[in-house]
Amino acid sequence: MNDRRAPSPHDTTADAGQGNVADSMSAQTRLVHVGRHPRQQHGMVNTPVYRASTVLYPNLAAYLNHDQEFEYGRRGTPSSRAVEDVITSLENGAGTRLTPSGLSAISCALMSVVGAGDELLVSDSIYEPTRIFCNGYLARMGVTTRYYDPGIGAGIAELLTPATRAVMMESPGSLTFEIQDLPAIADALRGRDISILIDNTWATPLFYRPLELGADIVVHAGTKMFVGHSDAMFGTITANRSHWDRVKTTHGDMGLCAGADDCFLAARGLRTLAIRMKEFNTRALDMARWLEEQAPVRRVLHPGLASHPGHAIFKRDFSGGGCTFSFALPKGPEEAIHALFDGMELFGIGVSWGGYESLIILPQFTNNRTVTSLPEDEQLVRLHIGLEEPDDLKADLKKGLERYRTFLD
Ligand SMILES: *Cc1c(COP(=O)(O)O)cnc(C)c1O
């Protein structure tokens, strides 16, 4: 029925450790076993890097009937299938396709549900390159995008027109961390031909499973938590049964595929995702709580905090959180933020996140808010909390905050 290729757990020919994992097993166990078939790889634990364009057929009949699992490198290899099976299993979807980046997963997913004359609703807190794709490419193709307040919930019903075909969500937003009420949005759209897409990069399917809450398509920047070591670009698209055919077709039509080495790195990263997420969840929340107590921090934007406006929904729908969050400082002179950033010893200044090393960036909001706004008198800073000793990170941040404070009156 679904596209998972793991052998059935009842297959009597399969040995222990062969990737024959029941759907009922926990996500942590599936992360370790799904997508690995050591008996097909001479006993090797990990599925190797299959570099391929051409795949040979044993005879003309096999070629004409397309009756082998792999036919051409772009259309899948054991290296890509290994990753697809893990994500499909974790997201509880009908199938998964891989892309060379998170952004290409988003653009492909959007192109699979909208066309000329359609209207798309997008959260105002969306990842900025997603907004640029909607306002640029999709607009040129005749798709109208309108933005909505991420706190809208059931109120989304008021924005619908007969042309509305899709809603693109991201919960929480990756700079400002607003939580969206996916079940309320799904309820408001029920019975209409409107697809719900969601970017689930932050929480990962270990902590949030949008397809079970009413979404149709889930995308990931696998670049972040799946790869997990800041050394590859990767994207995934997982769809439910009603959306799987169009995702598979659009992905195929666009000629997208992920490189074999990157598939290997993603598959390897996924094996330890559960233990990394558990650790990141604890560390980031602990650091967020600590920052709430530090001067001159004004507020901390982490949905796991009781002070966060989305906390109740977060507690209801998520079982944990990711490794990034933001905090707000009272706006100071320009030198203040340079002094904070440039003196950091452990936090690197760089975009992306999800690796083992801590990062700090300055979110900028020049063109990326249309229906919501942020306080003018605040300076936001986003952190990715890495795997260094938390006390060392706190000492680094404390010194940074002191540098900032010397510039405030
Ligand atoms: C990084 C990121 C993306 C884009 O992923 P790339 O692999 O950089 O293209 C999309 N969504 C979110 C939430 C991200 O953090």
Tab-separated table of N, CA, C and O in Angstrom, residues 119-237:
chain	number	residue	atom	x	y	z
A	119	GLU	N	-4.861	30.635	-5.485
A	119	GLU	CA	-4.443	31.519	-4.406
A	119	GLU	C	-3.820	30.673	-3.305
A	119	GLU	O	-4.312	29.579	-2.992
A	120	LEU	N	-2.758	31.207	-2.742
A	120	LEU	CA	-2.001	30.498	-1.706
A	120	LEU	C	-1.966	31.375	-0.465
A	120	LEU	O	-1.709	32.579	-0.554
A	121	LEU	N	-2.217	30.776	0.703
A	121	LEU	CA	-2.111	31.508	1.965
A	121	LEU	C	-0.839	31.050	2.670
A	121	LEU	O	-0.606	29.850	2.819
A	122	VAL	N	-0.022	32.007	3.090
A	122	VAL	CA	1.276	31.678	3.689
A	122	VAL	C	1.411	32.417	5.015
A	122	VAL	O	1.054	33.597	5.124
A	123	SER	N	1.942	31.721	6.002
A	123	SER	CA	2.157	32.340	7.314
A	123	SER	C	3.145	33.505	7.195
A	123	SER	O	4.169	33.394	6.521
A	124	ASP	N	2.831	34.588	7.889
A	124	ASP	CA	3.701	35.765	7.836
A	124	ASP	C	5.067	35.489	8.477
A	124	ASP	O	6.020	36.219	8.256
A	125	SER	N	5.152	34.412	9.255
A	125	SER	CA	6.407	34.082	9.940
A	125	SER	C	7.260	33.120	9.115
A	125	SER	O	8.233	32.568	9.609
A	126	ILE	N	6.895	32.921	7.854
A	126	ILE	CA	7.554	31.892	7.028
A	126	ILE	C	9.035	32.214	6.807
A	126	ILE	O	9.446	33.378	6.801
A	127	TYR	N	9.813	31.168	6.622
A	127	TYR	CA	11.231	31.268	6.255
A	127	TYR	C	11.360	32.206	5.043
A	127	TYR	O	10.666	32.024	4.032
A	128	GLU	N	12.226	33.201	5.128
A	128	GLU	CA	12.217	34.273	4.122
A	128	GLU	C	12.396	33.788	2.674
A	128	GLU	O	11.705	34.265	1.770
A	129	PRO	N	13.307	32.849	2.376
A	129	PRO	CA	13.409	32.400	0.981
A	129	PRO	C	12.114	31.757	0.451
A	129	PRO	O	11.865	31.788	-0.754
A	130	THR	N	11.283	31.190	1.326
A	130	THR	CA	9.978	30.670	0.894
A	130	THR	C	9.117	31.824	0.409
A	130	THR	O	8.450	31.761	-0.633
A	131	ARG	N	9.145	32.921	1.161
A	131	ARG	CA	8.390	34.122	0.780
A	131	ARG	C	8.883	34.667	-0.563
A	131	ARG	O	8.086	35.035	-1.430
A	132	ILE	N	10.181	34.675	-0.751
A	132	ILE	CA	10.750	35.193	-2.003
A	132	ILE	C	10.300	34.320	-3.181
A	132	ILE	O	9.953	34.822	-4.255
A	133	PHE	N	10.253	33.004	-2.974
A	133	PHE	CA	9.787	32.087	-4.027
A	133	PHE	C	8.324	32.361	-4.369
A	133	PHE	O	7.938	32.400	-5.545
A	134	CYS	N	7.506	32.567	-3.337
A	134	CYS	CA	6.069	32.812	-3.574
A	134	CYS	C	5.858	34.149	-4.285
A	134	CYS	O	5.095	34.234	-5.254
A	135	ASN	N	6.533	35.186	-3.804
A	135	ASN	CA	6.331	36.529	-4.368
A	135	ASN	C	6.971	36.677	-5.745
A	135	ASN	O	6.579	37.546	-6.517
A	136	GLY	N	7.948	35.864	-6.038
A	136	GLY	CA	8.658	35.979	-7.314
A	136	GLY	C	8.182	34.928	-8.298
A	136	GLY	O	7.308	35.178	-9.127
A	137	TYR	N	8.708	33.727	-8.177
A	137	TYR	CA	8.416	32.676	-9.152
A	137	TYR	C	6.920	32.356	-9.234
A	137	TYR	O	6.342	32.336	-10.322
A	138	LEU	N	6.299	32.095	-8.075
A	138	LEU	CA	4.878	31.706	-8.123
A	138	LEU	C	4.019	32.833	-8.689
A	138	LEU	O	3.067	32.588	-9.429
A	139	ALA	N	4.362	34.081	-8.346
A	139	ALA	CA	3.591	35.210	-8.885
A	139	ALA	C	3.696	35.230	-10.413
A	139	ALA	O	2.694	35.409	-11.115
A	140	ARG	N	4.911	35.001	-10.924
A	140	ARG	CA	5.094	34.987	-12.390
A	140	ARG	C	4.288	33.882	-13.046
A	140	ARG	O	3.857	33.984	-14.189
A	141	MET	N	4.085	32.779	-12.323
A	141	MET	CA	3.323	31.654	-12.862
A	141	MET	C	1.816	31.832	-12.652
A	141	MET	O	1.045	30.912	-12.908
A	142	GLY	N	1.414	32.984	-12.105
A	142	GLY	CA	-0.023	33.254	-11.988
A	142	GLY	C	-0.650	32.820	-10.675
A	142	GLY	O	-1.871	32.713	-10.572
A	143	VAL	N	0.176	32.579	-9.670
A	143	VAL	CA	-0.339	32.210	-8.344
A	143	VAL	C	-0.296	33.445	-7.449
A	143	VAL	O	0.729	34.123	-7.376
A	144	THR	N	-1.398	33.746	-6.775
A	144	THR	CA	-1.435	34.890	-5.861
A	144	THR	C	-1.182	34.407	-4.439
A	144	THR	O	-1.853	33.490	-3.965
A	145	THR	N	-0.211	35.029	-3.775
A	145	THR	CA	0.060	34.673	-2.379
A	145	THR	C	-0.451	35.770	-1.468
A	145	THR	O	-0.204	36.951	-1.718
A	146	ARG	N	-1.167	35.354	-0.407
A	146	ARG	CA	-1.528	36.302	0.647
A	146	ARG	C	-0.990	35.771	1.956
A	146	ARG	O	-0.943	34.558	2.175
A	147	TYR	N	-0.581	36.672	2.837
A	147	TYR	CA	0.029	36.265	4.099
A	147	TYR	C	-0.981	36.372	5.227
A	147	TYR	O	-1.880	37.205	5.192
A	148	TYR	N	-0.829	35.494	6.214
A	148	TYR	CA	-1.745	35.526	7.357
A	148	TYR	C	-0.953	35.556	8.660
A	148	TYR	O	0.186	35.094	8.715
A	149	ASP	N	-1.569	36.102	9.675
A	149	ASP	CA	-0.977	36.146	11.009
A	149	ASP	C	-0.828	34.708	11.526
A	149	ASP	O	-1.814	33.963	11.548
A	150	PRO	N	0.382	34.293	11.924
A	150	PRO	CA	0.554	32.896	12.352
A	150	PRO	C	-0.358	32.500	13.515
A	150	PRO	O	-0.618	31.313	13.720
A	151	GLY	N	-0.874	33.482	14.257
A	151	GLY	CA	-1.787	33.173	15.365
A	151	GLY	C	-3.239	33.026	14.928
A	151	GLY	O	-4.134	32.923	15.761
A	152	ILE	N	-3.498	32.957	13.630
A	152	ILE	CA	-4.873	33.049	13.112
A	152	ILE	C	-5.790	31.896	13.516
A	152	ILE	O	-6.982	32.091	13.757
A	153	GLY	N	-5.285	30.674	13.588
A	153	GLY	CA	-6.103	29.503	13.948
A	153	GLY	C	-7.324	29.375	13.056
A	153	GLY	O	-7.238	29.506	11.823
A	154	ALA	N	-8.495	29.159	13.686
A	154	ALA	CA	-9.739	28.945	12.937
A	154	ALA	C	-10.118	30.166	12.111
A	154	ALA	O	-10.869	30.055	11.137
A	155	GLY	N	-9.581	31.342	12.475
A	155	GLY	CA	-9.879	32.579	11.744
A	155	GLY	C	-9.441	32.539	10.296
A	155	GLY	O	-9.813	33.416	9.496
A	156	ILE	N	-8.688	31.519	9.919
A	156	ILE	CA	-8.242	31.415	8.527
A	156	ILE	C	-9.443	31.281	7.590
A	156	ILE	O	-9.359	31.646	6.403
A	157	ALA	N	-10.564	30.785	8.109
A	157	ALA	CA	-11.782	30.619	7.293
A	157	ALA	C	-12.170	31.932	6.611
A	157	ALA	O	-12.655	31.933	5.478
A	158	GLU	N	-11.922	33.059	7.320
A	158	GLU	CA	-12.319	34.358	6.759
A	158	GLU	C	-11.460	34.797	5.570
A	158	GLU	O	-11.839	35.705	4.832
A	159	LEU	N	-10.318	34.167	5.406
A	159	LEU	CA	-9.430	34.573	4.300
A	159	LEU	C	-9.671	33.766	3.021
A	159	LEU	O	-9.104	34.071	1.973
A	160	LEU	N	-10.484	32.717	3.121
A	160	LEU	CA	-10.636	31.817	1.979
A	160	LEU	C	-11.485	32.432	0.874
A	160	LEU	O	-12.454	33.140	1.143
A	161	THR	N	-11.085	32.168	-0.355
A	161	THR	CA	-11.908	32.529	-1.508
A	161	THR	C	-12.063	31.247	-2.335
A	161	THR	O	-11.376	30.256	-2.067
A	162	PRO	N	-12.931	31.264	-3.339
A	162	PRO	CA	-13.069	30.039	-4.158
A	162	PRO	C	-11.755	29.643	-4.834
A	162	PRO	O	-11.591	28.489	-5.236
A	163	ALA	N	-10.805	30.589	-4.950
A	163	ALA	CA	-9.540	30.273	-5.630
A	163	ALA	C	-8.470	29.737	-4.674
A	163	ALA	O	-7.403	29.311	-5.122
A	164	THR	N	-8.732	29.744	-3.362
A	164	THR	CA	-7.707	29.291	-2.406
A	164	THR	C	-7.451	27.800	-2.574
A	164	THR	O	-8.382	26.990	-2.496
A	165	ARG	N	-6.194	27.427	-2.806
A	165	ARG	CA	-5.851	26.023	-3.054
A	165	ARG	C	-4.898	25.442	-2.021
A	165	ARG	O	-4.765	24.233	-1.912
A	166	ALA	N	-4.164	26.307	-1.313
A	166	ALA	CA	-3.178	25.742	-0.388
A	166	ALA	C	-2.833	26.735	0.715
A	166	ALA	O	-2.970	27.950	0.544
A	167	VAL	N	-2.424	26.167	1.851
A	167	VAL	CA	-1.933	26.952	2.991
A	167	VAL	C	-0.532	26.441	3.307
A	167	VAL	O	-0.324	25.235	3.437
A	168	MET	N	0.413	27.359	3.379
A	168	MET	CA	1.800	26.983	3.691
A	168	MET	C	2.133	27.474	5.094
A	168	MET	O	2.111	28.667	5.372
A	169	MET	N	2.441	26.515	5.968
A	169	MET	CA	2.704	26.836	7.376
A	169	MET	C	4.155	26.533	7.752
A	169	MET	O	4.837	25.763	7.079
A	170	GLU	N	4.556	27.109	8.853
A	170	GLU	CA	5.834	26.741	9.462
A	170	GLU	C	5.628	26.998	10.945
A	170	GLU	O	5.293	28.110	11.341
A	171	SER	N	5.755	25.966	11.754
A	171	SER	CA	5.449	26.132	13.171
A	171	SER	C	6.494	25.413	14.005
A	171	SER	O	6.632	24.206	13.890
A	172	PRO	N	7.269	26.159	14.804
A	172	PRO	CA	7.246	27.621	14.921
A	172	PRO	C	8.001	28.278	13.778
A	172	PRO	O	8.767	27.613	13.088
A	173	GLY	N	7.801	29.596	13.593
A	173	GLY	CA	8.581	30.356	12.610
A	173	GLY	C	10.044	30.345	13.039
A	173	GLY	O	10.339	30.407	14.227
A	174	SER	N	10.956	30.258	12.081
A	174	SER	CA	12.341	29.966	12.447
A	174	SER	C	13.150	31.180	12.913
A	174	SER	O	14.316	31.042	13.240
A	175	LEU	N	12.545	32.375	12.963
A	175	LEU	CA	13.240	33.522	13.564
A	175	LEU	C	12.485	34.023	14.792
A	175	LEU	O	13.085	34.433	15.784
A	176	THR	N	11.153	33.948	14.717
A	176	THR	CA	10.332	34.563	15.763
A	176	THR	C	9.522	33.545	16.567
A	176	THR	O	8.863	33.899	17.534
A	177	PHE	N	9.501	32.290	16.142
A	177	PHE	CA	9.019	31.167	16.950
A	177	PHE	C	7.543	31.218	17.347
A	177	PHE	O	7.161	30.712	18.395
A	178	GLU	N	6.691	31.791	16.460
A	178	GLU	CA	5.248	31.728	16.688
A	178	GLU	C	4.782	30.287	16.443
A	178	GLU	O	5.186	29.662	15.469
A	179	ILE	N	3.906	29.817	17.320
A	179	ILE	CA	3.331	28.474	17.163
A	179	ILE	C	1.970	28.613	16.487
A	179	ILE	O	1.191	29.501	16.813
A	180	GLN	N	1.694	27.724	15.521
A	180	GLN	CA	0.401	27.780	14.827
A	180	GLN	C	-0.509	26.647	15.289
A	180	GLN	O	-0.033	25.567	15.640
A	181	ASP	N	-1.805	26.921	15.232
A	181	ASP	CA	-2.787	25.918	15.647
A	181	ASP	C	-3.206	25.094	14.425
A	181	ASP	O	-4.240	25.344	13.804
A	182	LEU	N	-2.373	24.098	14.099
A	182	LEU	CA	-2.633	23.278	12.911
A	182	LEU	C	-3.984	22.564	12.964
A	182	LEU	O	-4.740	22.605	11.981
A	183	PRO	N	-4.358	21.911	14.079
A	183	PRO	CA	-5.670	21.248	14.087
A	183	PRO	C	-6.820	22.222	13.822
A	183	PRO	O	-7.773	21.879	13.105
A	184	ALA	N	-6.731	23.455	14.358
A	184	ALA	CA	-7.813	24.435	14.130
A	184	ALA	C	-7.846	24.861	12.667
A	184	ALA	O	-8.928	25.005	12.070
A	185	ILE	N	-6.678	25.039	12.066
A	185	ILE	CA	-6.615	25.417	10.647
A	185	ILE	C	-7.159	24.272	9.787
A	185	ILE	O	-7.969	24.485	8.874
A	186	ALA	N	-6.758	23.039	10.105
A	186	ALA	CA	-7.240	21.882	9.331
A	186	ALA	C	-8.758	21.754	9.446
A	186	ALA	O	-9.442	21.464	8.457
A	187	ASP	N	-9.299	22.002	10.639
A	187	ASP	CA	-10.755	21.946	10.834
A	187	ASP	C	-11.458	22.987	9.972
A	187	ASP	O	-12.488	22.700	9.346
A	188	ALA	N	-10.881	24.192	9.953
A	188	ALA	CA	-11.505	25.294	9.208
A	188	ALA	C	-11.515	25.012	7.699
A	188	ALA	O	-12.343	25.550	6.971
A	189	LEU	N	-10.572	24.197	7.231
A	189	LEU	CA	-10.463	23.933	5.788
A	189	LEU	C	-11.168	22.642	5.366
A	189	LEU	O	-11.259	22.350	4.173
A	190	ARG	N	-11.642	21.883	6.347
A	190	ARG	CA	-12.189	20.556	6.059
A	190	ARG	C	-13.324	20.621	5.025
A	190	ARG	O	-14.139	21.530	5.043
A	191	GLY	N	-13.293	19.658	4.093
A	191	GLY	CA	-14.349	19.592	3.089
A	191	GLY	C	-14.084	20.459	1.866
A	191	GLY	O	-14.852	20.458	0.918
A	192	ARG	N	-12.985	21.220	1.905
A	192	ARG	CA	-12.652	22.040	0.732
A	192	ARG	C	-11.404	21.464	0.074
A	192	ARG	O	-10.624	20.789	0.714
A	193	ASP	N	-11.217	21.819	-1.184
A	193	ASP	CA	-10.050	21.327	-1.915
A	193	ASP	C	-8.871	22.266	-1.659
A	193	ASP	O	-8.439	23.003	-2.531
A	194	ILE	N	-8.389	22.251	-0.418
A	194	ILE	CA	-7.264	23.124	-0.041
A	194	ILE	C	-6.218	22.256	0.660
A	194	ILE	O	-6.528	21.564	1.628
A	195	SER	N	-4.991	22.299	0.149
A	195	SER	CA	-3.925	21.468	0.712
A	195	SER	C	-3.194	22.228	1.807
A	195	SER	O	-2.981	23.431	1.699
A	196	ILE	N	-2.790	21.497	2.850
A	196	ILE	CA	-1.992	22.110	3.924
A	196	ILE	C	-0.565	21.586	3.839
A	196	ILE	O	-0.327	20.379	3.909
A	197	LEU	N	0.370	22.522	3.675
A	197	LEU	CA	1.790	22.188	3.632
A	197	LEU	C	2.447	22.761	4.883
A	197	LEU	O	2.072	23.849	5.333
A	198	ILE	N	3.422	22.060	5.414
A	198	ILE	CA	4.094	22.591	6.599
A	198	ILE	C	5.574	22.265	6.591
A	198	ILE	O	5.981	21.181	6.187
A	199	ASP	N	6.353	23.250	6.996
A	199	ASP	CA	7.798	23.108	7.161
A	199	ASP	C	8.024	22.669	8.611
A	199	ASP	O	7.719	23.399	9.546
A	200	ASN	N	8.529	21.449	8.783
A	200	ASN	CA	8.662	20.846	10.126
A	200	ASN	C	10.124	20.715	10.551
A	200	ASN	O	10.489	19.837	11.335
A	201	THR	N	10.968	21.575	9.994
A	201	THR	CA	12.406	21.459	10.229
A	201	THR	C	12.779	21.574	11.707
A	201	THR	O	13.643	20.857	12.195
A	202	TRP	N	12.131	22.481	12.427
A	202	TRP	CA	12.549	22.773	13.804
A	202	TRP	C	12.321	21.601	14.748
A	202	TRP	O	13.229	21.168	15.457
A	203	ALA	N	11.099	21.084	14.764
A	203	ALA	CA	10.758	20.072	15.774
A	203	ALA	C	11.160	18.662	15.346
A	203	ALA	O	11.398	17.805	16.192
A	204	THR	N	11.245	18.425	14.040
A	204	THR	CA	11.466	17.095	13.457
A	204	THR	C	10.274	16.183	13.805
A	204	THR	O	9.555	16.442	14.773
A	205	PRO	N	10.090	15.090	13.054
A	205	PRO	CA	8.950	14.200	13.351
A	205	PRO	C	9.066	13.515	14.717
A	205	PRO	O	8.102	12.889	15.171
A	206	LEU	N	10.205	13.633	15.367
A	206	LEU	CA	10.294	13.047	16.710
A	206	LEU	C	9.410	13.806	17.688
A	206	LEU	O	8.879	13.231	18.632
A	207	PHE	N	9.272	15.121	17.461
A	207	PHE	CA	8.528	15.942	18.424
A	207	PHE	C	7.213	16.505	17.875
A	207	PHE	O	6.437	17.080	18.629
A	208	TYR	N	6.982	16.376	16.568
A	208	TYR	CA	5.773	16.961	15.984
A	208	TYR	C	5.468	16.204	14.703
A	208	TYR	O	6.340	16.107	13.842
A	209	ARG	N	4.224	15.676	14.610
A	209	ARG	CA	3.866	14.915	13.407
A	209	ARG	C	2.643	15.537	12.734
A	209	ARG	O	1.501	15.159	12.962
A	210	PRO	N	2.921	16.517	11.859
A	210	PRO	CA	1.836	17.315	11.260
A	210	PRO	C	0.833	16.505	10.447
A	210	PRO	O	-0.341	16.863	10.398
A	211	LEU	N	1.268	15.404	9.794
A	211	LEU	CA	0.305	14.645	8.973
A	211	LEU	C	-0.777	14.055	9.871
A	211	LEU	O	-1.917	13.872	9.446
A	212	GLU	N	-0.442	13.781	11.118
A	212	GLU	CA	-1.424	13.219	12.051
A	212	GLU	C	-2.349	14.305	12.602
A	212	GLU	O	-3.359	14.018	13.224
A	213	LEU	N	-1.989	15.580	12.384
A	213	LEU	CA	-2.799	16.696	12.889
A	213	LEU	C	-3.543	17.415	11.769
A	213	LEU	O	-4.111	18.477	11.982
A	214	GLY	N	-3.496	16.868	10.557
A	214	GLY	CA	-4.304	17.445	9.482
A	214	GLY	C	-3.537	18.017	8.299
A	214	GLY	O	-4.151	18.471	7.335
A	215	ALA	N	-2.196	18.024	8.354
A	215	ALA	CA	-1.436	18.513	7.198
A	215	ALA	C	-1.422	17.451	6.099
A	215	ALA	O	-1.655	16.265	6.366
A	216	ASP	N	-1.160	17.879	4.853
A	216	ASP	CA	-1.108	16.958	3.720
A	216	ASP	C	0.324	16.676	3.259
A	216	ASP	O	0.630	15.604	2.759
A	217	ILE	N	1.179	17.700	3.367
A	217	ILE	CA	2.561	17.571	2.903
A	217	ILE	C	3.482	18.182	3.967
A	217	ILE	O	3.219	19.282	4.460
A	218	VAL	N	4.536	17.458	4.318
A	218	VAL	CA	5.521	17.959	5.282
A	218	VAL	C	6.869	18.078	4.589
A	218	VAL	O	7.302	17.140	3.918
A	219	VAL	N	7.510	19.234	4.744
A	219	VAL	CA	8.847	19.395	4.166
A	219	VAL	C	9.864	19.608	5.284
A	219	VAL	O	9.515	20.089	6.368
A	220	HIS	N	11.100	19.217	4.983
A	220	HIS	CA	12.197	19.424	5.923
A	220	HIS	C	13.410	19.987	5.210
A	220	HIS	O	13.731	19.543	4.111
A	221	ALA	N	14.085	20.934	5.874
A	221	ALA	CA	15.453	21.249	5.498
A	221	ALA	C	16.297	20.204	6.227
A	221	ALA	O	16.672	20.382	7.386
A	222	GLY	N	16.552	19.091	5.549
A	222	GLY	CA	17.351	18.015	6.130
A	222	GLY	C	18.774	18.475	6.438
A	222	GLY	O	19.496	17.856	7.215
A	223	THR	N	19.140	19.573	5.784
A	223	THR	CA	20.399	20.281	6.048
A	223	THR	C	20.634	20.481	7.552
A	223	THR	O	21.775	20.472	8.006
A	224	LYS	N	19.531	20.674	8.291
A	224	LYS	CA	19.647	21.027	9.706
A	224	LYS	C	19.785	19.784	10.584
A	224	LYS	O	20.874	19.292	10.793
A	225	MET	N	18.677	19.264	11.074
A	225	MET	CA	18.771	18.197	12.082
A	225	MET	C	19.096	16.828	11.492
A	225	MET	O	19.709	16.009	12.160
A	226	PHE	N	18.632	16.537	10.267
A	226	PHE	CA	18.832	15.183	9.748
A	226	PHE	C	20.315	14.948	9.476
A	226	PHE	O	20.897	13.985	9.949
A	227	VAL	N	20.918	15.852	8.711
A	227	VAL	CA	22.361	15.741	8.478
A	227	VAL	C	23.084	15.986	9.804
A	227	VAL	O	23.972	15.220	10.202
A	228	GLY	N	22.718	17.067	10.486
A	228	GLY	CA	23.127	17.256	11.878
A	228	GLY	C	24.560	17.662	12.141
A	228	GLY	O	24.953	17.772	13.300
A	229	HIS	N	25.362	17.860	11.118
A	229	HIS	CA	26.770	18.183	11.357
A	229	HIS	C	27.276	19.328	10.490
A	229	HIS	O	28.485	19.467	10.267
A	230	SER	N	26.355	20.166	9.968
A	230	SER	CA	26.706	21.375	9.210
A	230	SER	C	27.573	21.101	7.982
A	230	SER	O	28.385	21.945	7.605
A	231	ASP	N	27.415	19.918	7.371
A	231	ASP	CA	28.315	19.625	6.253
A	231	ASP	C	27.624	19.092	4.997
A	231	ASP	O	28.282	18.517	4.131
A	232	ALA	N	26.321	19.297	4.865
A	232	ALA	CA	25.653	18.912	3.616
A	232	ALA	C	24.321	19.646	3.504
A	232	ALA	O	23.724	20.014	4.512
A	233	MET	N	23.874	19.848	2.261
A	233	MET	CA	22.559	20.436	1.994
A	233	MET	C	21.615	19.291	1.632
A	233	MET	O	21.992	18.369	0.900
A	234	PHE	N	20.355	19.380	2.122
A	234	PHE	CA	19.447	18.252	1.917
A	234	PHE	C	18.011	18.682	2.153
A	234	PHE	O	17.751	19.535	3.005
A	235	GLY	N	17.069	18.115	1.419
A	235	GLY	CA	15.656	18.409	1.656
A	235	GLY	C	14.810	17.158	1.509
A	235	GLY	O	15.186	16.228	0.797
A	236	THR	N	13.667	17.138	2.206
A	236	THR	CA	12.746	16.009	2.073
A	236	THR	C	11.314	16.526	1.932
A	236	THR	O	10.971	17.571	2.481
A	237	ILE	N	10.501	15.777	1.172
A	237	ILE	CA	9.065	16.070	1.026
A	237	ILE	C	8.318	14.777	1.315
A	237	ILE	O	8.574	13.764	0.660
